[in-house]
Amino acid sequence: MTPKIPFIDLAAQQERIRPQIDAAIAKVLAHGRYILGPEVGEFEKKLADFVGVRHAIGCASGTDALLLPMLADGIGAGDVVFVPAFTFVAAAEVSAVLGATPFFVDVNEHDFNLSVDSLKQAISDVRKAGLTPRAMVPVDLYGQMADYPAIQAIADENNLMIIEDAAQSFGATLQGIPAGAFGNVAGTSFFPAKPLGCYGDGGAIFTNDDSLAEKILSARVHGQGKGKYRYDDLGLNGRLDTLQAAILIEKLAIFPEEVEARQRVADRYTQALKDIVIVPEVLPGRTSVWAQYTIRVNDRDNLAKEMAERGIPTAIHYPIALSQQPAYANYPVVSTGLETSDRLARHVLSLPMHPYLSEEHQDQVITTLHDIIKAH
Ligand SMILES: *Cc1c(COP(=O)(O)O)cnc(C)c1O
């Protein structure tokens, strides 16, 4: 029996850069500045350069990377925030936690991201209901960015704030512009399984808006004003640990190579699978970081079960549209419905994907999928 293939293999990367990681951790243990130590600033500078924005602000998680900008901008009761129904829960969650109303919008079949037509309808629905459209969180699902040129035009017309959820797309580009550089502000996550992950929770916020950056920096430390224990605004404890920043500096150094390696895995999968399942498509002008390689199949649950029986792990991102979740069932949805979101939730299946996935393991995934589908 061949060894089991991991869905995501963090050990292979660790083995590659273990000496650098050990040295980085030892340095932090030696200086002892665990909270906002020098590595946080150094990492933020590298991040800002990577994304090409004026401000990169480390924070405690990808969730806080969405919450802090909303809090800093005063989003709350009476405000409507448009979020895709087919995504991870964070964008809807932080809107609701702040007392705003998450409003669910449908997504596109071809790139899994916010549908511009559905968004236009949603804005019109909200205005008819006498509510205030305030912001939107386009999510860059699976590593490919949303249609920002079109989204930005709608935001400008309707005076909407854009918070780009780049948790899965850090390292991707659209028309040559890096993920994290779109909208008023963007947030990403360094959860261990993300394309750039740390060894715990972490995240970052990107913006070119000096005044918003200043408010976010304050919100990250309890809304602290001029001087310690003086609070001008509401805030929380949303800092990135020095240890995580030190680890991320080492991981960022090899990240561009890892993005290329992910693309090679994706290309091989696509070549070998395009005739038997619906493979993911990267639209012209975009690159993906392949946070997930997600196929669409009809008999998804059985296929996942048969793959598992043959030692191939798969995952479902995401099995239920947010609008169908008990916690969000009472929030409004676009009047034209969420047909694509509901359908994708039934058909998507993510395959093992990481930069160190060997060709042998890729072939095992490919052959197993061919065998199962042929047998049906
Ligand atoms: C992972 C993720 C988040 C949240 O990141 P955390 O660091 O786990 O808080 C937000 N949005 C999307 C799309 C994600 O995939």
mmCIF file of C-alpha atoms and ligand atoms in Angstrom:
data_model
loop_
_atom_site.group_PDB
_atom_site.id
_atom_site.type_symbol
_atom_site.label_atom_id
_atom_site.label_comp_id
_atom_site.label_asym_id
_atom_site.label_seq_id
_atom_site.Cartn_x
_atom_site.Cartn_y
_atom_site.Cartn_z
ATOM 1 C CA MET A 1 0.000 0.000 0.000
ATOM 2 C CA THR A 2 1.404 3.408 -0.977
ATOM 3 C CA PRO A 3 1.702 6.040 1.787
ATOM 4 C CA LYS A 4 -1.331 8.270 2.190
ATOM 5 C CA ILE A 5 -1.212 11.548 0.273
ATOM 6 C CA PRO A 6 -1.659 14.610 2.519
ATOM 7 C CA PHE A 7 -4.275 17.160 1.369
ATOM 8 C CA ILE A 8 -1.847 19.938 2.325
ATOM 9 C CA ASP A 9 1.736 19.106 3.300
ATOM 10 C CA LEU A 10 3.239 21.686 5.660
ATOM 11 C CA ALA A 11 6.065 19.364 6.728
ATOM 12 C CA ALA A 12 7.758 19.366 3.303
ATOM 13 C CA GLN A 13 8.118 23.141 3.356
ATOM 14 C CA GLN A 14 9.288 23.094 6.958
ATOM 15 C CA GLU A 15 11.987 20.594 6.131
ATOM 16 C CA ARG A 16 13.193 22.851 3.320
ATOM 17 C CA ILE A 17 13.632 26.001 5.461
ATOM 18 C CA ARG A 18 13.980 24.554 8.970
ATOM 19 C CA PRO A 19 17.387 26.164 9.692
ATOM 20 C CA GLN A 20 16.090 29.643 8.707
ATOM 21 C CA ILE A 21 12.930 29.159 10.805
ATOM 22 C CA ASP A 22 14.917 27.963 13.817
ATOM 23 C CA ALA A 23 17.262 30.939 13.562
ATOM 24 C CA ALA A 24 14.354 33.384 13.208
ATOM 25 C CA ILE A 25 12.608 31.961 16.282
ATOM 26 C CA ALA A 26 15.856 31.941 18.281
ATOM 27 C CA LYS A 27 16.350 35.616 17.468
ATOM 28 C CA VAL A 28 12.925 36.515 18.855
ATOM 29 C CA LEU A 29 13.520 34.421 21.994
ATOM 30 C CA ALA A 30 16.791 36.300 22.463
ATOM 31 C CA HIS A 31 15.366 39.830 22.210
ATOM 32 C CA GLY A 32 12.116 38.911 23.946
ATOM 33 C CA ARG A 33 9.905 41.572 22.338
ATOM 34 C CA TYR A 34 6.976 39.223 21.725
ATOM 35 C CA ILE A 35 4.382 41.949 21.123
ATOM 36 C CA LEU A 36 4.971 44.300 18.162
ATOM 37 C CA GLY A 37 8.681 43.492 18.138
ATOM 38 C CA PRO A 38 11.000 44.538 15.293
ATOM 39 C CA GLU A 39 10.073 41.569 13.058
ATOM 40 C CA VAL A 40 6.478 42.820 12.794
ATOM 41 C CA GLY A 41 7.576 46.123 11.257
ATOM 42 C CA GLU A 42 10.130 44.391 9.042
ATOM 43 C CA PHE A 43 7.520 41.943 7.752
ATOM 44 C CA GLU A 44 4.995 44.734 7.192
ATOM 45 C CA LYS A 45 7.534 46.614 5.084
ATOM 46 C CA LYS A 46 8.201 43.496 2.958
ATOM 47 C CA LEU A 47 4.460 42.894 2.582
ATOM 48 C CA ALA A 48 3.778 46.470 1.478
ATOM 49 C CA ASP A 49 6.522 46.138 -1.163
ATOM 50 C CA PHE A 50 5.193 42.767 -2.324
ATOM 51 C CA VAL A 51 1.658 44.075 -2.804
ATOM 52 C CA GLY A 52 2.706 47.538 -3.936
ATOM 53 C CA VAL A 53 0.664 49.514 -1.404
ATOM 54 C CA ARG A 54 1.564 52.284 1.047
ATOM 55 C CA HIS A 55 0.457 50.428 4.174
ATOM 56 C CA ALA A 56 0.583 46.779 5.223
ATOM 57 C CA ILE A 57 -0.597 46.190 8.781
ATOM 58 C CA GLY A 58 -0.072 42.824 10.448
ATOM 59 C CA CYS A 59 -2.983 41.537 12.478
ATOM 60 C CA ALA A 60 -4.109 38.512 14.460
ATOM 61 C CA SER A 61 -6.036 36.617 11.755
ATOM 62 C CA GLY A 62 -7.679 36.881 8.357
ATOM 63 C CA THR A 63 -10.952 37.430 10.165
ATOM 64 C CA ASP A 64 -9.514 40.431 12.031
ATOM 65 C CA ALA A 65 -8.127 41.639 8.695
ATOM 66 C CA LEU A 66 -11.766 42.151 7.618
ATOM 67 C CA LEU A 67 -13.121 43.211 11.004
ATOM 68 C CA LEU A 68 -10.535 45.912 11.797
ATOM 69 C CA PRO A 69 -11.055 47.961 8.584
ATOM 70 C CA MET A 70 -14.836 47.814 9.049
ATOM 71 C CA LEU A 71 -14.539 48.834 12.692
ATOM 72 C CA ALA A 72 -12.082 51.598 11.793
ATOM 73 C CA ASP A 73 -14.445 52.935 9.128
ATOM 74 C CA GLY A 74 -17.406 52.919 11.508
ATOM 75 C CA ILE A 75 -19.458 50.263 9.735
ATOM 76 C CA GLY A 76 -22.294 49.161 11.999
ATOM 77 C CA ALA A 77 -26.027 49.262 12.653
ATOM 78 C CA GLY A 78 -28.045 50.465 9.659
ATOM 79 C CA ASP A 79 -25.320 49.636 7.134
ATOM 80 C CA VAL A 80 -25.646 46.951 4.491
ATOM 81 C CA VAL A 81 -22.543 44.982 3.500
ATOM 82 C CA PHE A 82 -22.743 42.876 0.327
ATOM 83 C CA VAL A 83 -21.060 39.486 0.601
ATOM 84 C CA PRO A 84 -21.013 36.478 -1.722
ATOM 85 C CA ALA A 85 -23.168 33.586 -0.496
ATOM 86 C CA PHE A 86 -20.619 31.021 -1.648
ATOM 87 C CA THR A 87 -17.485 31.583 0.414
ATOM 88 C CA PHE A 88 -15.900 31.137 3.825
ATOM 89 C CA VAL A 89 -17.985 32.609 6.631
ATOM 90 C CA ALA A 90 -15.657 35.436 7.760
ATOM 91 C CA ALA A 91 -16.962 38.297 5.575
ATOM 92 C CA ALA A 92 -20.578 37.755 6.642
ATOM 93 C CA GLU A 93 -19.598 37.077 10.233
ATOM 94 C CA VAL A 94 -17.650 40.294 10.866
ATOM 95 C CA SER A 95 -20.396 42.403 9.256
ATOM 96 C CA ALA A 96 -23.023 40.826 11.529
ATOM 97 C CA VAL A 97 -20.822 41.044 14.635
ATOM 98 C CA LEU A 98 -20.511 44.820 14.058
ATOM 99 C CA GLY A 99 -24.292 45.116 13.900
ATOM 100 C CA ALA A 100 -24.348 45.727 10.149
ATOM 101 C CA THR A 101 -26.480 43.635 7.797
ATOM 102 C CA PRO A 102 -24.699 41.124 5.581
ATOM 103 C CA PHE A 103 -26.628 40.936 2.295
ATOM 104 C CA PHE A 104 -26.025 37.796 0.264
ATOM 105 C CA VAL A 105 -25.178 38.128 -3.421
ATOM 106 C CA ASP A 106 -24.763 35.307 -5.933
ATOM 107 C CA VAL A 107 -21.483 34.285 -7.574
ATOM 108 C CA ASN A 108 -20.313 33.433 -11.101
ATOM 109 C CA GLU A 109 -20.203 29.881 -12.327
ATOM 110 C CA HIS A 110 -16.854 30.357 -14.117
ATOM 111 C CA ASP A 111 -14.658 31.961 -11.425
ATOM 112 C CA PHE A 112 -16.692 31.283 -8.241
ATOM 113 C CA ASN A 113 -16.519 34.991 -7.337
ATOM 114 C CA LEU A 114 -19.052 37.777 -6.771
ATOM 115 C CA SER A 115 -21.403 38.210 -9.727
ATOM 116 C CA VAL A 116 -21.544 41.773 -10.958
ATOM 117 C CA ASP A 117 -25.138 41.373 -12.211
ATOM 118 C CA SER A 118 -26.256 39.971 -8.888
ATOM 119 C CA LEU A 119 -24.478 42.815 -7.079
ATOM 120 C CA LYS A 120 -26.269 45.444 -9.198
ATOM 121 C CA GLN A 121 -29.603 43.803 -8.416
ATOM 122 C CA ALA A 122 -28.741 43.647 -4.708
ATOM 123 C CA ILE A 123 -27.955 47.375 -4.600
ATOM 124 C CA SER A 124 -31.279 48.141 -6.221
ATOM 125 C CA ASP A 125 -33.080 45.801 -3.773
ATOM 126 C CA VAL A 126 -31.494 47.537 -0.796
ATOM 127 C CA ARG A 127 -32.392 51.007 -2.032
ATOM 128 C CA LYS A 128 -35.998 49.939 -2.634
ATOM 129 C CA ALA A 129 -36.160 48.688 0.944
ATOM 130 C CA GLY A 130 -34.990 52.109 2.182
ATOM 131 C CA LEU A 131 -31.701 50.793 3.583
ATOM 132 C CA THR A 132 -28.158 52.168 3.108
ATOM 133 C CA PRO A 133 -25.728 50.208 0.914
ATOM 134 C CA ARG A 134 -22.404 50.869 2.601
ATOM 135 C CA ALA A 135 -19.709 48.345 1.678
ATOM 136 C CA MET A 136 -18.960 45.074 -0.048
ATOM 137 C CA VAL A 137 -16.521 42.248 0.475
ATOM 138 C CA PRO A 138 -15.573 40.669 -2.853
ATOM 139 C CA VAL A 139 -13.771 37.428 -2.036
ATOM 140 C CA ASP A 140 -10.990 36.036 -4.244
ATOM 141 C CA LEU A 141 -12.043 32.414 -3.948
ATOM 142 C CA TYR A 142 -9.608 29.512 -4.375
ATOM 143 C CA GLY A 143 -6.788 31.911 -5.277
ATOM 144 C CA GLN A 144 -8.258 33.817 -8.238
ATOM 145 C CA MET A 145 -9.282 37.434 -7.927
ATOM 146 C CA ALA A 146 -12.759 38.805 -8.486
ATOM 147 C CA ASP A 147 -13.576 41.157 -11.374
ATOM 148 C CA TYR A 148 -12.264 44.323 -9.684
ATOM 149 C CA PRO A 149 -12.456 46.703 -12.668
ATOM 150 C CA ALA A 150 -16.208 46.066 -12.943
ATOM 151 C CA ILE A 151 -16.710 45.963 -9.177
ATOM 152 C CA GLN A 152 -14.815 49.230 -8.686
ATOM 153 C CA ALA A 153 -17.028 50.967 -11.262
ATOM 154 C CA ILE A 154 -20.164 49.896 -9.368
ATOM 155 C CA ALA A 155 -18.615 50.939 -6.053
ATOM 156 C CA ASP A 156 -17.770 54.392 -7.438
ATOM 157 C CA GLU A 157 -21.279 54.864 -8.805
ATOM 158 C CA ASN A 158 -22.868 53.901 -5.496
ATOM 159 C CA ASN A 159 -20.324 55.276 -3.050
ATOM 160 C CA LEU A 160 -19.559 51.831 -1.616
ATOM 161 C CA MET A 161 -16.454 50.854 0.309
ATOM 162 C CA ILE A 162 -14.639 47.802 -1.096
ATOM 163 C CA ILE A 163 -12.954 45.449 1.336
ATOM 164 C CA GLU A 164 -11.081 42.854 -0.725
ATOM 165 C CA ASP A 165 -10.960 39.461 0.995
ATOM 166 C CA ALA A 166 -7.584 38.265 -0.272
ATOM 167 C CA ALA A 167 -7.277 35.437 2.283
ATOM 168 C CA GLN A 168 -6.976 32.893 -0.521
ATOM 169 C CA SER A 169 -5.405 35.072 -3.226
ATOM 170 C CA PHE A 170 -2.279 36.596 -1.682
ATOM 171 C CA GLY A 171 0.312 36.233 -4.474
ATOM 172 C CA ALA A 172 -2.214 36.301 -7.349
ATOM 173 C CA THR A 173 -2.526 39.103 -9.888
ATOM 174 C CA LEU A 174 -5.158 40.774 -12.046
ATOM 175 C CA GLN A 175 -3.872 42.722 -15.036
ATOM 176 C CA GLY A 176 -0.471 42.587 -13.353
ATOM 177 C CA ILE A 177 -1.736 44.149 -10.108
ATOM 178 C CA PRO A 178 -1.247 42.003 -6.979
ATOM 179 C CA ALA A 179 -4.079 40.739 -4.805
ATOM 180 C CA GLY A 180 -4.456 43.021 -1.821
ATOM 181 C CA ALA A 181 -4.075 46.176 -3.902
ATOM 182 C CA PHE A 182 -7.732 46.509 -4.898
ATOM 183 C CA GLY A 183 -10.558 48.405 -3.287
ATOM 184 C CA ASN A 184 -10.267 50.793 -0.354
ATOM 185 C CA VAL A 185 -8.643 48.144 1.771
ATOM 186 C CA ALA A 186 -7.861 44.432 1.637
ATOM 187 C CA GLY A 187 -7.305 41.706 4.158
ATOM 188 C CA THR A 188 -5.413 38.438 3.937
ATOM 189 C CA SER A 189 -4.881 35.439 6.211
ATOM 190 C CA PHE A 190 -1.766 33.547 7.259
ATOM 191 C CA PHE A 191 -3.721 30.593 8.647
ATOM 192 C CA PRO A 192 -1.312 27.631 8.232
ATOM 193 C CA ALA A 193 -3.137 26.109 5.249
ATOM 194 C CA LYS A 194 -3.306 29.347 3.193
ATOM 195 C CA PRO A 195 -0.824 29.835 0.326
ATOM 196 C CA LEU A 196 1.344 31.939 2.682
ATOM 197 C CA GLY A 197 0.759 30.514 6.153
ATOM 198 C CA CYS A 198 2.383 30.918 9.549
ATOM 199 C CA TYR A 199 2.529 28.516 12.524
ATOM 200 C CA GLY A 200 -0.628 29.736 14.206
ATOM 201 C CA ASP A 201 -3.105 32.518 13.435
ATOM 202 C CA GLY A 202 -2.108 35.665 11.591
ATOM 203 C CA GLY A 203 -3.267 38.114 8.954
ATOM 204 C CA ALA A 204 -2.547 41.433 7.265
ATOM 205 C CA ILE A 205 -4.407 44.485 6.024
ATOM 206 C CA PHE A 206 -3.416 46.485 2.942
ATOM 207 C CA THR A 207 -4.405 50.016 2.010
ATOM 208 C CA ASN A 208 -3.227 53.160 0.233
ATOM 209 C CA ASP A 209 -5.509 55.314 2.414
ATOM 210 C CA ASP A 210 -3.334 57.059 5.042
ATOM 211 C CA SER A 211 -6.192 58.099 7.282
ATOM 212 C CA LEU A 212 -7.826 54.655 7.221
ATOM 213 C CA ALA A 213 -4.423 53.055 7.969
ATOM 214 C CA GLU A 214 -4.024 55.281 11.011
ATOM 215 C CA LYS A 215 -7.458 54.288 12.319
ATOM 216 C CA ILE A 216 -6.736 50.597 11.713
ATOM 217 C CA LEU A 217 -3.423 50.857 13.607
ATOM 218 C CA SER A 218 -5.323 52.343 16.530
ATOM 219 C CA ALA A 219 -8.149 49.771 16.335
ATOM 220 C CA ARG A 220 -5.526 46.985 16.369
ATOM 221 C CA VAL A 221 -4.460 48.153 19.859
ATOM 222 C CA HIS A 222 -7.816 48.742 21.602
ATOM 223 C CA GLY A 223 -8.487 52.055 19.868
ATOM 224 C CA GLN A 224 -5.494 53.558 21.639
ATOM 225 C CA GLY A 225 -5.002 57.271 20.966
ATOM 226 C CA LYS A 226 -2.090 59.533 21.756
ATOM 227 C CA GLY A 227 -0.484 57.860 24.732
ATOM 228 C CA LYS A 228 -0.903 54.583 26.537
ATOM 229 C CA TYR A 229 -4.243 53.906 28.252
ATOM 230 C CA ARG A 230 -5.968 56.695 26.292
ATOM 231 C CA TYR A 231 -8.726 55.515 23.986
ATOM 232 C CA ASP A 232 -10.151 57.684 21.231
ATOM 233 C CA ASP A 233 -12.087 54.928 19.462
ATOM 234 C CA LEU A 234 -13.374 51.420 19.930
ATOM 235 C CA GLY A 235 -10.853 48.725 19.149
ATOM 236 C CA LEU A 236 -9.686 45.283 20.099
ATOM 237 C CA ASN A 237 -6.533 43.244 20.540
ATOM 238 C CA GLY A 238 -5.806 42.405 16.916
ATOM 239 C CA ARG A 239 -2.010 42.289 16.734
ATOM 240 C CA LEU A 240 0.230 39.896 14.792
ATOM 241 C CA ASP A 241 2.689 38.070 17.097
ATOM 242 C CA THR A 242 6.384 38.857 16.678
ATOM 243 C CA LEU A 243 7.125 35.111 16.452
ATOM 244 C CA GLN A 244 4.681 34.673 13.583
ATOM 245 C CA ALA A 245 6.123 37.702 11.764
ATOM 246 C CA ALA A 246 9.629 36.242 12.125
ATOM 247 C CA ILE A 247 8.454 32.923 10.658
ATOM 248 C CA LEU A 248 6.564 34.683 7.860
ATOM 249 C CA ILE A 249 9.645 36.672 6.814
ATOM 250 C CA GLU A 250 11.393 33.357 6.055
ATOM 251 C CA LYS A 251 8.354 31.905 4.308
ATOM 252 C CA LEU A 252 7.797 35.011 2.181
ATOM 253 C CA ALA A 253 11.368 34.639 0.865
ATOM 254 C CA ILE A 254 10.492 31.348 -0.880
ATOM 255 C CA PHE A 255 6.854 32.199 -1.601
ATOM 256 C CA PRO A 256 7.237 33.269 -5.281
ATOM 257 C CA GLU A 257 8.855 29.902 -6.060
ATOM 258 C CA GLU A 258 6.025 28.131 -4.268
ATOM 259 C CA VAL A 259 3.438 30.010 -6.307
ATOM 260 C CA GLU A 260 5.155 28.755 -9.477
ATOM 261 C CA ALA A 261 5.187 25.209 -8.110
ATOM 262 C CA ARG A 262 1.443 25.424 -7.391
ATOM 263 C CA GLN A 263 0.856 26.550 -10.978
ATOM 264 C CA ARG A 264 2.769 23.510 -12.271
ATOM 265 C CA VAL A 265 0.573 21.175 -10.183
ATOM 266 C CA ALA A 266 -2.567 22.949 -11.412
ATOM 267 C CA ASP A 267 -1.441 22.732 -15.053
ATOM 268 C CA ARG A 268 -0.833 18.995 -14.763
ATOM 269 C CA TYR A 269 -4.168 18.402 -13.057
ATOM 270 C CA THR A 270 -5.989 20.429 -15.703
ATOM 271 C CA GLN A 271 -4.303 18.657 -18.593
ATOM 272 C CA ALA A 272 -5.112 15.226 -17.182
ATOM 273 C CA LEU A 273 -8.635 15.898 -15.896
ATOM 274 C CA LYS A 274 -10.226 18.323 -18.348
ATOM 275 C CA ASP A 275 -11.970 15.585 -20.311
ATOM 276 C CA ILE A 276 -13.597 13.833 -17.335
ATOM 277 C CA VAL A 277 -14.643 16.614 -14.881
ATOM 278 C CA ILE A 278 -15.231 20.370 -14.975
ATOM 279 C CA VAL A 279 -11.800 21.823 -14.174
ATOM 280 C CA PRO A 280 -11.238 25.297 -12.706
ATOM 281 C CA GLU A 281 -10.555 28.076 -15.179
ATOM 282 C CA VAL A 282 -8.319 31.099 -14.669
ATOM 283 C CA LEU A 283 -9.793 33.956 -16.665
ATOM 284 C CA PRO A 284 -7.700 36.053 -19.091
ATOM 285 C CA GLY A 285 -5.612 38.741 -17.395
ATOM 286 C CA ARG A 286 -5.506 36.870 -14.100
ATOM 287 C CA THR A 287 -3.121 34.517 -12.328
ATOM 288 C CA SER A 288 -4.154 32.224 -9.481
ATOM 289 C CA VAL A 289 -2.222 31.076 -6.428
ATOM 290 C CA TRP A 290 -4.330 27.915 -6.307
ATOM 291 C CA ALA A 291 -5.255 28.090 -2.645
ATOM 292 C CA GLN A 292 -7.523 25.254 -3.788
ATOM 293 C CA TYR A 293 -7.751 23.230 -6.955
ATOM 294 C CA THR A 294 -11.490 22.697 -7.120
ATOM 295 C CA ILE A 295 -13.287 20.578 -9.679
ATOM 296 C CA ARG A 296 -17.032 20.279 -10.257
ATOM 297 C CA VAL A 297 -18.718 16.896 -10.522
ATOM 298 C CA ASN A 298 -22.281 15.642 -10.435
ATOM 299 C CA ASP A 299 -22.105 12.842 -7.906
ATOM 300 C CA ARG A 300 -19.795 14.764 -5.566
ATOM 301 C CA ASP A 301 -20.423 13.070 -2.219
ATOM 302 C CA ASN A 302 -20.013 9.554 -3.594
ATOM 303 C CA LEU A 303 -16.899 10.526 -5.502
ATOM 304 C CA ALA A 304 -15.352 12.012 -2.344
ATOM 305 C CA LYS A 305 -16.200 8.833 -0.462
ATOM 306 C CA GLU A 306 -14.665 6.568 -3.087
ATOM 307 C CA MET A 307 -11.536 8.748 -3.280
ATOM 308 C CA ALA A 308 -11.173 8.513 0.518
ATOM 309 C CA GLU A 309 -11.521 4.732 0.373
ATOM 310 C CA ARG A 310 -8.601 4.691 -2.050
ATOM 311 C CA GLY A 311 -6.434 6.892 0.142
ATOM 312 C CA ILE A 312 -6.948 10.213 -1.673
ATOM 313 C CA PRO A 313 -8.081 13.034 0.613
ATOM 314 C CA THR A 314 -10.436 15.674 -0.771
ATOM 315 C CA ALA A 315 -12.247 18.621 0.808
ATOM 316 C CA ILE A 316 -15.436 20.548 0.174
ATOM 317 C CA HIS A 317 -15.113 24.322 0.138
ATOM 318 C CA TYR A 318 -17.983 24.910 0.902
ATOM 319 C CA PRO A 319 -20.780 22.401 1.379
ATOM 320 C CA ILE A 320 -23.518 24.910 2.279
ATOM 321 C CA ALA A 321 -24.122 28.444 0.971
ATOM 322 C CA LEU A 322 -23.910 30.973 3.823
ATOM 323 C CA SER A 323 -27.527 32.002 3.334
ATOM 324 C CA GLN A 324 -28.554 28.407 4.216
ATOM 325 C CA GLN A 325 -26.570 28.353 7.469
ATOM 326 C CA PRO A 326 -28.660 28.595 10.660
ATOM 327 C CA ALA A 327 -26.676 31.629 11.907
ATOM 328 C CA TYR A 328 -27.367 33.568 8.683
ATOM 329 C CA ALA A 329 -30.789 32.339 7.674
ATOM 330 C CA ASN A 330 -32.459 35.596 8.701
ATOM 331 C CA TYR A 331 -30.250 37.917 6.689
ATOM 332 C CA PRO A 332 -31.451 39.252 3.333
ATOM 333 C CA VAL A 333 -30.581 37.725 -0.041
ATOM 334 C CA VAL A 334 -30.690 39.237 -3.511
ATOM 335 C CA SER A 335 -34.171 39.129 -5.070
ATOM 336 C CA THR A 336 -32.953 37.142 -8.094
ATOM 337 C CA GLY A 337 -31.781 34.348 -5.790
ATOM 338 C CA LEU A 338 -28.617 32.408 -5.171
ATOM 339 C CA GLU A 339 -29.002 29.635 -7.715
ATOM 340 C CA THR A 340 -25.295 29.416 -8.627
ATOM 341 C CA SER A 341 -24.117 29.478 -5.005
ATOM 342 C CA ASP A 342 -26.499 26.667 -4.046
ATOM 343 C CA ARG A 343 -25.511 24.600 -7.082
ATOM 344 C CA LEU A 344 -21.750 25.044 -6.575
ATOM 345 C CA ALA A 345 -22.138 23.980 -2.937
ATOM 346 C CA ARG A 346 -23.472 20.633 -4.210
ATOM 347 C CA HIS A 347 -20.846 20.076 -6.923
ATOM 348 C CA VAL A 348 -17.439 21.395 -5.793
ATOM 349 C CA LEU A 349 -14.621 19.107 -4.702
ATOM 350 C CA SER A 350 -11.086 20.258 -3.873
ATOM 351 C CA LEU A 351 -8.148 17.984 -4.662
ATOM 352 C CA PRO A 352 -4.833 17.749 -2.782
ATOM 353 C CA MET A 353 -2.851 20.908 -3.602
ATOM 354 C CA HIS A 354 0.427 22.263 -2.267
ATOM 355 C CA PRO A 355 3.744 23.304 -3.825
ATOM 356 C CA TYR A 356 5.513 20.107 -2.790
ATOM 357 C CA LEU A 357 2.987 17.642 -4.219
ATOM 358 C CA SER A 358 5.169 15.191 -6.176
ATOM 359 C CA GLU A 359 4.320 14.146 -9.731
ATOM 360 C CA GLU A 360 3.916 10.620 -8.398
ATOM 361 C CA HIS A 361 1.250 11.759 -5.951
ATOM 362 C CA GLN A 362 -0.397 13.955 -8.592
ATOM 363 C CA ASP A 363 -0.591 10.901 -10.840
ATOM 364 C CA GLN A 364 -2.153 8.877 -8.050
ATOM 365 C CA VAL A 365 -4.892 11.503 -7.655
ATOM 366 C CA ILE A 366 -5.397 11.643 -11.428
ATOM 367 C CA THR A 367 -5.468 7.885 -11.981
ATOM 368 C CA THR A 368 -7.825 7.302 -9.063
ATOM 369 C CA LEU A 369 -10.253 9.919 -10.397
ATOM 370 C CA HIS A 370 -10.122 8.360 -13.875
ATOM 371 C CA ASP A 371 -10.703 4.847 -12.455
ATOM 372 C CA ILE A 372 -13.682 5.885 -10.326
ATOM 373 C CA ILE A 373 -15.344 7.920 -13.070
ATOM 374 C CA LYS A 374 -14.789 5.181 -15.676
ATOM 375 C CA ALA A 375 -16.406 2.600 -13.389
ATOM 376 C CA HIS A 376 -19.661 4.606 -13.218
HETATM 377 C C1 LIG B 1 -9.310 31.672 5.747
HETATM 378 C C2 LIG B 1 -10.221 32.717 5.279
HETATM 379 C C3 LIG B 1 -10.599 33.798 6.078
HETATM 380 C C4 LIG B 1 -10.264 33.906 7.543
HETATM 381 O O1 LIG B 1 -8.942 33.777 7.874
HETATM 382 P P1 LIG B 1 -8.527 33.361 9.358
HETATM 383 O O2 LIG B 1 -7.063 33.695 9.398
HETATM 384 O O3 LIG B 1 -8.779 31.897 9.506
HETATM 385 O O4 LIG B 1 -9.305 34.162 10.321
HETATM 386 C C5 LIG B 1 -11.383 34.790 5.523
HETATM 387 N N1 LIG B 1 -11.823 34.697 4.260
HETATM 388 C C6 LIG B 1 -11.511 33.658 3.460
HETATM 389 C C7 LIG B 1 -12.010 33.641 2.056
HETATM 390 C C8 LIG B 1 -10.719 32.619 3.938
HETATM 391 O O5 LIG B 1 -10.424 31.594 3.141
#
